[in-house]
Coordinates of C-alpha atoms and ligand atoms in Angstrom, one line a residue:
X1 CA -43.6 -5.0 13.0
X2 CA -42.9 -7.4 10.2
X3 CA -45.4 -10.1 9.7
X4 CA -44.3 -13.6 10.8
X5 CA -43.9 -14.6 7.1
X6 CA -41.7 -11.5 6.4
X7 CA -39.4 -12.1 9.3
X8 CA -38.9 -15.7 8.3
X9 CA -38.0 -14.5 4.8
X10 CA -35.5 -12.0 6.3
X11 CA -33.9 -14.9 8.2
X12 CA -33.7 -17.0 5.1
X13 CA -32.2 -14.0 3.2
X14 CA -29.6 -13.6 6.0
X15 CA -28.7 -17.3 5.9
X16 CA -28.2 -17.1 2.1
X17 CA -26.3 -13.9 2.4
X18 CA -24.0 -15.6 5.0
X19 CA -23.4 -18.6 2.7
X20 CA -22.5 -16.2 -0.2
X21 CA -20.2 -14.3 2.1
X22 CA -18.5 -17.5 3.3
X23 CA -18.0 -18.7 -0.2
X24 CA -20.3 -21.7 -0.1
X25 CA -22.3 -20.0 -2.9
X26 CA -19.7 -18.3 -5.1
X27 CA -20.1 -15.4 -7.5
X28 CA -21.5 -16.7 -10.8
X29 CA -22.8 -20.0 -9.3
X30 CA -26.4 -21.1 -9.8
X31 CA -28.3 -21.5 -6.6
X32 CA -30.3 -24.7 -5.9
X33 CA -33.9 -24.4 -7.1
X34 CA -36.5 -22.7 -4.9
X35 CA -38.0 -26.1 -4.1
X36 CA -34.6 -27.5 -3.1
X37 CA -33.7 -24.5 -1.0
X38 CA -37.1 -24.7 0.7
X39 CA -36.5 -28.3 1.6
X40 CA -32.9 -27.7 2.7
X41 CA -33.8 -24.8 4.9
X42 CA -37.1 -26.3 6.1
X43 CA -39.3 -23.4 5.1
X44 CA -42.0 -22.9 2.6
X45 CA -41.3 -22.1 -1.1
X46 CA -43.1 -18.7 -0.7
X47 CA -40.6 -17.8 2.0
X48 CA -37.7 -18.7 -0.3
X49 CA -39.2 -16.6 -3.1
X50 CA -39.5 -13.6 -0.8
X51 CA -35.9 -14.0 0.5
X52 CA -34.6 -14.2 -3.1
X53 CA -36.6 -11.1 -4.1
X54 CA -34.8 -9.3 -1.3
X55 CA -31.4 -10.5 -2.3
X56 CA -32.2 -9.6 -5.9
X57 CA -33.0 -6.0 -4.8
X58 CA -29.7 -5.9 -2.9
X59 CA -27.9 -6.9 -6.1
X60 CA -26.6 -10.2 -4.5
X61 CA -28.4 -12.5 -6.9
X62 CA -29.7 -12.3 -10.4
X63 CA -32.5 -14.4 -11.9
X64 CA -32.2 -15.5 -15.6
X65 CA -35.6 -16.7 -16.8
X66 CA -35.4 -20.2 -17.9
X67 CA -32.0 -20.9 -16.3
X68 CA -32.4 -20.1 -12.6
X69 CA -31.0 -17.8 -9.9
X70 CA -27.3 -17.1 -9.8
X71 CA -25.0 -15.4 -7.3
X72 CA -24.2 -12.1 -8.9
X73 CA -20.7 -11.4 -10.0
X74 CA -21.2 -8.9 -7.3
X75 CA -19.4 -6.5 -5.0
X76 CA -15.9 -7.8 -5.1
X77 CA -15.5 -7.2 -1.4
X78 CA -16.8 -10.8 -1.4
X79 CA -13.7 -11.9 -3.3
X80 CA -10.2 -12.4 -2.1
X81 CA -8.3 -9.3 -3.0
X82 CA -5.8 -9.8 -5.6
X83 CA -2.7 -11.4 -4.1
X84 CA 0.5 -9.6 -5.1
X85 CA 3.7 -11.4 -4.2
X86 CA 6.4 -9.3 -2.7
X87 CA 8.6 -10.2 -5.6
X88 CA 8.1 -12.3 -8.7
X89 CA 7.9 -16.0 -7.7
X90 CA 11.1 -18.0 -8.5
X91 CA 10.7 -21.2 -10.5
X92 CA 9.1 -23.8 -8.2
X93 CA 7.8 -21.2 -5.7
X94 CA 4.1 -20.9 -5.0
X95 CA 4.1 -17.1 -5.4
X96 CA 0.5 -17.0 -6.6
X97 CA -0.6 -18.4 -3.3
X98 CA 0.7 -15.4 -1.3
X99 CA -2.1 -13.3 0.3
X100 CA -0.9 -9.7 0.3
X101 CA -2.7 -7.6 2.9
X102 CA -0.1 -4.8 3.1
X103 CA -2.5 -2.4 1.5
X104 CA -6.2 -2.2 2.5
X105 CA -7.7 -2.0 -0.9
X106 CA -11.3 -2.5 -1.8
X107 CA -12.0 -4.0 -5.2
X108 CA -14.7 -2.3 -7.4
X109 CA -18.3 -3.3 -7.1
X110 CA -19.2 -5.3 -10.3
X111 CA -22.2 -3.1 -11.1
X112 CA -19.7 -0.3 -11.6
X113 CA -19.0 -1.9 -15.0
X114 CA -22.6 -1.2 -16.0
X115 CA -22.3 2.4 -15.0
X116 CA -19.1 2.7 -17.0
X117 CA -20.7 1.1 -20.0
X118 CA -23.7 3.4 -19.8
X119 CA -21.5 6.5 -19.4
X120 CA -19.4 5.4 -22.4
X121 CA -22.4 4.8 -24.5
X122 CA -24.4 7.9 -23.6
X123 CA -21.9 10.5 -22.5
X124 CA -18.5 9.7 -24.1
X125 CA -19.3 11.0 -27.6
X126 CA -19.9 14.5 -26.3
X127 CA -16.9 14.3 -23.9
X128 CA -14.7 13.3 -26.9
X129 CA -15.4 16.7 -28.5
X130 CA -13.9 18.4 -25.4
X131 CA -10.3 18.7 -24.1
X132 CA -10.3 15.5 -22.1
X133 CA -9.9 17.3 -18.8
X134 CA -13.6 18.1 -18.6
X135 CA -15.8 15.1 -19.3
X136 CA -19.0 15.8 -17.5
X137 CA -19.3 19.5 -17.2
X138 CA -17.3 20.3 -14.0
X139 CA -20.3 22.3 -12.8
X140 CA -22.6 19.3 -13.0
X141 CA -20.1 17.1 -11.1
X142 CA -19.5 19.6 -8.4
X143 CA -23.2 20.3 -8.1
X144 CA -24.0 16.5 -7.7
X145 CA -21.1 16.1 -5.3
X146 CA -22.3 19.1 -3.2
X147 CA -25.7 17.5 -3.1
X148 CA -24.3 14.2 -2.0
X149 CA -22.2 15.8 0.8
X150 CA -25.1 17.8 1.9
X151 CA -27.3 14.7 2.1
X152 CA -24.5 13.0 4.1
X153 CA -24.7 15.8 6.7
X154 CA -22.0 18.3 5.6
X155 CA -23.8 21.3 4.0
X156 CA -21.7 22.1 1.0
X157 CA -22.0 24.6 -1.9
X158 CA -20.5 23.7 -5.3
X159 CA -18.2 26.8 -5.1
X160 CA -16.4 25.1 -2.1
X161 CA -15.3 22.1 -4.1
X162 CA -12.2 21.4 -6.2
X163 CA -12.1 18.1 -8.1
X164 CA -8.9 16.1 -7.8
X165 CA -7.8 12.7 -8.9
X166 CA -7.7 11.4 -5.3
X167 CA -7.5 12.3 -1.7
X168 CA -3.7 12.2 -1.6
X169 CA -3.5 14.5 -4.7
X170 CA -5.9 16.8 -2.8
X171 CA -3.6 16.8 0.3
X172 CA -0.6 17.7 -1.9
X173 CA -2.5 20.5 -3.6
X174 CA -3.7 21.9 -0.2
X175 CA -0.2 21.8 1.2
X176 CA 1.2 23.6 -1.9
X177 CA -1.5 26.2 -2.1
X178 CA -2.8 26.9 1.4
X179 CA -0.2 25.5 3.8
X180 CA 1.5 28.1 6.0
X181 CA 5.1 28.5 5.0
X182 CA 6.4 27.1 8.3
X183 CA 8.0 23.7 8.2
X184 CA 6.0 22.0 10.9
X185 CA 3.3 19.4 10.4
X186 CA 1.4 17.6 13.2
X187 CA -0.3 14.4 12.4
X188 CA -1.8 11.5 14.3
X189 CA 0.5 8.7 15.1
X190 CA -0.1 6.1 13.9
X191 CA -1.3 7.5 10.6
X192 CA -1.9 6.7 6.9
X193 CA 1.6 6.2 5.4
X194 CA 0.6 7.9 2.1
X195 CA 0.0 11.1 4.0
X196 CA 3.2 10.8 6.0
X197 CA 5.1 10.4 2.7
X198 CA 3.4 13.6 1.2
X199 CA 4.2 15.6 4.3
X200 CA 7.8 14.4 4.4
X201 CA 8.3 15.1 0.7
X202 CA 7.3 18.7 1.3
X203 CA 10.1 18.8 3.9
X204 CA 7.7 19.4 6.7
X205 CA 9.1 18.4 10.1
X206 CA 6.6 15.9 11.5
X207 CA 5.3 15.7 15.1
X208 CA 3.0 12.8 16.1
X209 CA -0.2 13.3 18.1
X210 CA -1.3 9.9 19.6
X211 CA -4.4 8.8 17.9
X212 CA -6.8 5.9 18.4
X213 CA -9.8 4.9 20.6
X214 CA -7.9 5.6 23.9
X215 CA -6.0 8.6 22.7
X216 CA -6.6 11.9 20.8
X217 CA -6.0 13.9 23.9
X218 CA -6.7 17.6 23.3
X219 CA -4.2 18.7 25.9
X220 CA -1.4 16.9 24.0
X221 CA -2.6 18.6 20.8
X222 CA -2.5 22.0 22.4
X223 CA 1.1 21.5 23.6
X224 CA 2.1 20.3 20.1
X225 CA 0.5 23.2 18.3
X226 CA 1.7 25.9 20.7
X227 CA 5.3 24.6 20.6
X228 CA 6.3 26.0 17.3
X229 CA 5.4 28.4 14.5
X230 CA 2.0 27.7 12.8
X231 CA 2.0 24.8 10.4
X232 CA -0.4 22.1 9.1
X233 CA -2.5 19.7 11.2
X234 CA -3.5 16.6 9.2
X235 CA -6.1 14.3 10.9
X236 CA -8.5 11.5 10.1
X237 CA -11.4 11.9 12.4
X238 CA -13.5 8.9 11.1
X239 CA -12.6 5.3 10.3
X240 CA -9.0 6.3 11.1
X241 CA -6.3 4.4 9.2
X242 CA -4.9 2.2 10.7
X243 CA -6.8 2.1 14.1
X244 CA -10.4 2.2 12.8
X245 CA -11.2 4.6 15.6
X246 CA -13.6 7.6 15.5
X247 CA -12.6 10.8 17.2
X248 CA -14.9 11.8 20.1
X249 CA -17.1 14.9 19.5
X250 CA -15.4 16.8 22.4
X251 CA -12.0 16.4 20.7
X252 CA -13.4 17.6 17.4
X253 CA -14.6 20.7 19.0
X254 CA -11.3 21.3 20.8
X255 CA -9.3 20.9 17.5
X256 CA -11.0 24.0 16.0
X257 CA -10.4 26.1 19.1
X258 CA -6.8 25.1 19.5
X259 CA -5.9 25.4 15.9
X260 CA -7.5 28.8 15.5
X261 CA -5.7 30.3 18.5
X262 CA -2.4 28.8 17.4
X263 CA -3.0 29.8 13.7
X264 CA -2.7 26.3 12.2
X265 CA -4.3 25.0 9.0
X266 CA -6.4 22.0 9.7
X267 CA -6.8 19.3 7.0
X268 CA -9.4 16.6 7.7
X269 CA -9.0 13.4 5.5
X270 CA -12.6 12.1 5.2
X271 CA -11.8 9.3 2.7
X272 CA -13.0 6.6 5.2
X273 CA -15.9 8.7 6.8
X274 CA -18.7 7.0 4.9
X275 CA -17.5 3.6 5.9
X276 CA -19.1 3.8 9.4
X277 CA -19.5 0.4 11.1
X278 CA -20.7 1.2 14.6
X279 CA -22.1 4.1 16.6
X280 CA -23.4 7.4 15.4
X281 CA -21.7 9.5 12.8
X282 CA -20.2 12.5 14.5
X283 CA -20.2 15.9 12.8
X284 CA -17.5 16.6 10.3
X285 CA -14.8 18.9 11.6
X286 CA -15.7 21.3 8.7
X287 CA -19.3 21.5 9.9
X288 CA -18.1 23.3 13.1
X289 CA -15.4 25.4 11.6
X290 CA -15.5 26.6 8.0
X291 CA -11.8 27.0 7.8
X292 CA -11.1 23.3 8.1
X293 CA -10.2 21.9 4.7
X294 CA -11.6 18.4 3.9
X295 CA -9.9 16.0 1.4
X296 CA -11.7 12.9 0.3
X297 CA -12.2 10.5 -2.6
X298 CA -14.1 7.6 -3.9
X299 CA -11.1 5.2 -3.7
X300 CA -12.3 3.4 -0.6
X301 CA -16.1 3.8 -0.9
X302 CA -16.2 2.8 -4.5
X303 CA -12.9 1.8 -6.1
X304 CA -9.2 2.8 -6.3
X305 CA -9.4 2.6 -10.1
X306 CA -11.9 5.5 -10.2
X307 CA -9.6 8.5 -9.8
X308 CA -12.0 11.0 -8.4
X309 CA -11.4 13.0 -5.2
X310 CA -12.2 16.4 -4.0
X311 CA -11.2 19.2 -1.7
X312 CA -13.8 21.1 0.3
X313 CA -12.5 24.5 1.3
X314 CA -13.7 28.1 1.8
X315 CA -14.7 29.7 -1.5
X316 CA -11.7 32.0 -1.6
X317 CA -9.2 29.2 -1.1
X318 CA -11.2 27.1 -3.6
X319 CA -10.5 29.6 -6.4
X320 CA -6.8 29.3 -5.8
X321 CA -7.0 25.5 -5.5
X322 CA -8.9 25.2 -8.8
X323 CA -6.4 27.2 -10.8
X324 CA -3.6 25.2 -9.2
X325 CA -5.4 21.9 -10.1
X326 CA -5.7 23.0 -13.7
X327 CA -2.1 24.1 -13.9
X328 CA -0.8 20.8 -12.4
X329 CA -3.3 18.5 -14.1
X330 CA -4.4 17.3 -10.6
X331 CA -8.1 16.8 -11.6
X332 CA -9.8 13.6 -12.7
X333 CA -9.8 12.6 -16.3
X334 CA -12.9 12.8 -18.5
X335 CA -13.8 9.1 -18.3
X336 CA -13.7 9.2 -14.5
X337 CA -15.8 12.3 -14.5
X338 CA -18.6 10.9 -16.7
X339 CA -18.7 7.7 -14.7
X340 CA -18.9 9.6 -11.4
X341 CA -21.6 11.9 -12.6
X342 CA -23.7 8.8 -13.3
X343 CA -22.7 7.0 -10.1
X344 CA -23.2 9.8 -7.5
X345 CA -27.1 9.6 -7.4
X346 CA -26.8 6.0 -6.2
X347 CA -23.6 6.3 -4.2
X348 CA -25.5 5.9 -0.9
X349 CA -26.6 2.4 -1.8
X350 CA -23.1 1.4 -2.9
X351 CA -21.8 2.6 0.5
X352 CA -24.6 0.7 2.4
X353 CA -23.6 -2.5 0.7
X354 CA -19.9 -1.9 1.4
X355 CA -20.5 -1.2 5.0
X356 CA -22.7 -4.3 5.4
X357 CA -20.0 -6.5 3.9
X358 CA -17.2 -4.9 5.9
X359 CA -19.2 -5.4 9.1
X360 CA -19.6 -9.1 8.3
X361 CA -15.9 -9.5 7.5
X362 CA -15.0 -7.6 10.7
X363 CA -17.4 -9.7 12.8
X364 CA -15.7 -12.9 11.5
X365 CA -12.2 -11.5 12.1
X366 CA -13.0 -10.5 15.7
X367 CA -14.5 -13.9 16.3
X368 CA -11.4 -15.6 15.1
X369 CA -9.1 -13.2 17.0
X370 CA -11.0 -13.9 20.2
X371 CA -10.4 -17.6 19.5
X372 CA -6.6 -16.9 19.6
X373 CA -6.9 -15.5 23.2
X374 CA -7.3 -12.2 24.9
X375 CA -4.1 -12.8 26.8
X376 CA -2.1 -12.6 23.6
X377 CA -4.1 -10.0 21.7
X378 CA -6.0 -6.8 22.5
X379 CA -7.8 -4.4 20.2
X380 CA -10.5 -1.7 20.1
X381 CA -13.3 -2.8 17.8
X382 CA -13.1 -0.5 14.8
X383 CA -16.0 2.0 14.5
X384 CA -15.3 2.6 10.8
X385 CA -12.9 2.2 8.0
X386 CA -11.3 -1.0 6.7
X387 CA -8.6 -1.9 9.2
X388 CA -8.2 -3.4 12.7
X389 CA -5.2 -2.4 14.9
X390 CA -4.0 -5.3 17.0
X391 CA -1.9 -4.8 20.1
X392 CA 0.6 -7.7 20.1
X393 CA 2.5 -6.8 23.3
X394 CA 4.8 -8.4 24.3
X395 CA 5.4 -9.8 20.8
X396 CA 7.3 -7.8 18.2
X397 CA 5.4 -6.6 15.2
X398 CA 8.4 -7.1 12.9
X399 CA 8.8 -10.7 14.1
X400 CA 5.1 -11.5 13.7
X401 CA 5.1 -10.0 10.2
X402 CA 8.2 -12.1 9.3
X403 CA 6.6 -15.3 10.6
X404 CA 3.3 -14.6 8.8
X405 CA 5.2 -14.0 5.6
X406 CA 6.8 -17.4 5.9
X407 CA 3.2 -18.8 6.0
X408 CA 2.3 -16.8 2.8
X409 CA 0.4 -13.9 4.5
X410 CA 2.0 -10.5 4.0
X411 CA 1.2 -7.7 6.4
X412 CA 2.9 -4.4 7.3
X413 CA 4.8 -3.9 10.6
X414 CA 3.5 -1.2 12.9
X415 CA 6.6 1.0 12.3
X416 CA 5.2 1.8 8.8
X417 CA 2.4 3.8 10.4
X418 CA 4.3 5.5 13.2
X419 CA 5.4 9.1 12.7
X420 CA 8.8 8.3 14.3
X421 CA 8.9 4.8 12.8
X422 CA 9.3 3.4 16.3
X423 CA 6.2 1.3 17.1
X424 CA 6.9 -2.4 17.2
X425 CA 3.8 -3.7 19.2
X426 CA 0.9 -3.4 16.8
X427 CA -0.3 -5.1 13.6
X428 CA -2.8 -3.7 11.0
X429 CA -5.2 -6.2 9.6
X430 CA -7.4 -5.1 6.7
X431 CA -10.9 -6.6 6.8
X432 CA -11.7 -5.9 3.1
X433 CA -11.4 -9.6 2.6
X434 CA -14.3 -12.0 3.0
X435 CA -14.5 -14.5 5.9
X436 CA -12.9 -17.4 3.9
X437 CA -9.8 -15.2 3.5
X438 CA -9.9 -13.8 7.0
X439 CA -9.6 -17.5 8.1
X440 CA -6.2 -17.6 6.3
X441 CA -4.9 -14.6 8.3
X442 CA -6.3 -15.9 11.5
X443 CA -4.8 -19.4 10.9
X444 CA -1.4 -17.8 10.3
X445 CA -1.7 -15.7 13.5
X446 CA -2.8 -18.7 15.5
X447 CA 0.3 -20.6 14.4
X448 CA 2.7 -17.7 14.9
X449 CA 1.3 -16.5 18.3
X450 CA 0.5 -20.0 19.5
X451 CA 4.1 -20.7 20.0
X452 CA 5.0 -17.4 21.8
X453 CA 4.5 -16.1 25.4
X454 CA 1.0 -15.6 26.6
Ligands
PLP1 C1 -6.8 7.9 5.1 C2 -6.6 7.7 3.7 N1 -6.7 8.7 2.9 C3 -6.5 8.6 1.5 C4 -6.2 7.4 1.0 C5 -6.0 7.2 -0.5 O1 -6.9 8.0 -1.2 P1 -6.6 8.3 -2.8 O2 -6.4 6.9 -3.4 O3 -7.9 8.8 -3.2 O4 -5.5 9.1 -2.9 C6 -6.1 6.3 1.8 C7 -5.8 4.9 1.2 O5 -5.5 4.0 1.9 C8 -6.3 6.4 3.2 O6 -6.2 5.4 4.0

C-alpha cells in the first residue's frame, strides 16, 4: 500500500503527465517552479518534488541545475507525426497543414539519439575495421536478442535467429527459402498491406481468412487450408494491423493442428506483439509449435529508421535463411547492429513507455469517437498494436476518406487492407499521435459523419 504522501505524488505525476501528453507542457518547455506548481495544484512542495522525481525516472522531464525542470525532448509519440502531403503543395495551398495518417508510424524515442552517439563513440571504430555487414558481432546480437525474446516469454536459442533489415524483409526471405512451391497463400483479411504486396509479388494466389475480434474462426481456416495444395499461412496474432485485435488462445492452438495436417507453412508476424494495450499476453504461436516461423522487427516498438528485424525458425531452416540473408544482403547494416546491441538490454523500458503513451492516445481517441455517437460508429477496442478499426456502416469508407482529405486529414480506405480489395465499410485510425492531434481526426470525422445518416 502506498503511503498517503506517495499516492498524492503519483496523482500529481499523472496530472503532469497528462498535461505533457495534451501539449500544455511541450517538449523542451520549462515547467513552472516547484513552488508555483505546488500552489497551482494545491499540494505541498514535497509532493511536487516526489512527482517530478518520478517523471525524471520515466525520462519525461530533465532537471538542469540552476535553470529548472524541462519537459524532455522525449519519446516522439508525444509529437504529431510528420505530415506528408499526398503531393507537393501548389503555390498558395496549405500543404504543410495536412495531417497524413495513412501509415501508422511511430517516431523514434529521443533517447535513441544518446544510444546511437554512445555506439558511434565506443563501438564504431572497431566496426569500421570490418566489412560493414557485421557491426556488433552477429553472435553477440543474436545472443542478446535470444535473451530478450526468452525474457518476453518465447524461449529462443541464438541458433534459431536470422537477422534481417526488417519484418517485411524477413517475410520475403522466408517465402523464398522455406515456402512450399505451391502458389497458394492464406492470410487474414483485413491484413497489413505490405505483407499482401509481398505475397502478391511472389505470384501467390491469395485467399482471405476473416480476422478481427469477432472472427478468426478455426472452421473457416480448416476449409481454406484443405481446399488446395499446401502453401503459406501468414497471420498476425497480436496487435493485428489494422484491427488491433488479439487472436484467442483456442484459435492459436487450432492453427498449429490444422496447418500440420494440411502441410502448410505458418508465418506469424509478431512486429506488434510487444505493444500490448489490454488483457493478458497469449502464448506465441511458435511456443506451441516449433515449426511456426516468426518474423518481427524493431520498427514499431522502437523506430522505423532502425533497420533491424529477425526471423525465428527451426535451426535447420535458420542455416538456409542465414546463407540466403548473406547472399541477398538482407541483414541489418553495421550501424544498426551496434545501436541495437546497446539498446536491447533496455528495450523493455522503451516498450513500457510506448505502450503507456499509446494507451493514453487510444483512450482519448475512443472518448472522442464515443462523442460522435454509437449509432454512427462501432468498433472493438484494440487490445494491442497502433490502430483502431472503425465500422462506418452504412457510410462508405471511400467517401469518408475523400471528405476527410478535403479537411486536411489523410486516411486509407478499407479496401487497402482487404485481400480481395472489396471492403468499403471500415476505416483505420492510427493512434500513434497524441491527444491534441487525435482531436484533429475526431473533429474531421464529426464534421463528415455529422451530416450523414445515423
Ligand atoms: C504487421 C506489420 N508487420 C511488419 C511491418 C513493417 O515492419 P518492417 O518495417 O520491419 O518491415 C508493419 C508496418 O506497418 C506491420 O504493420
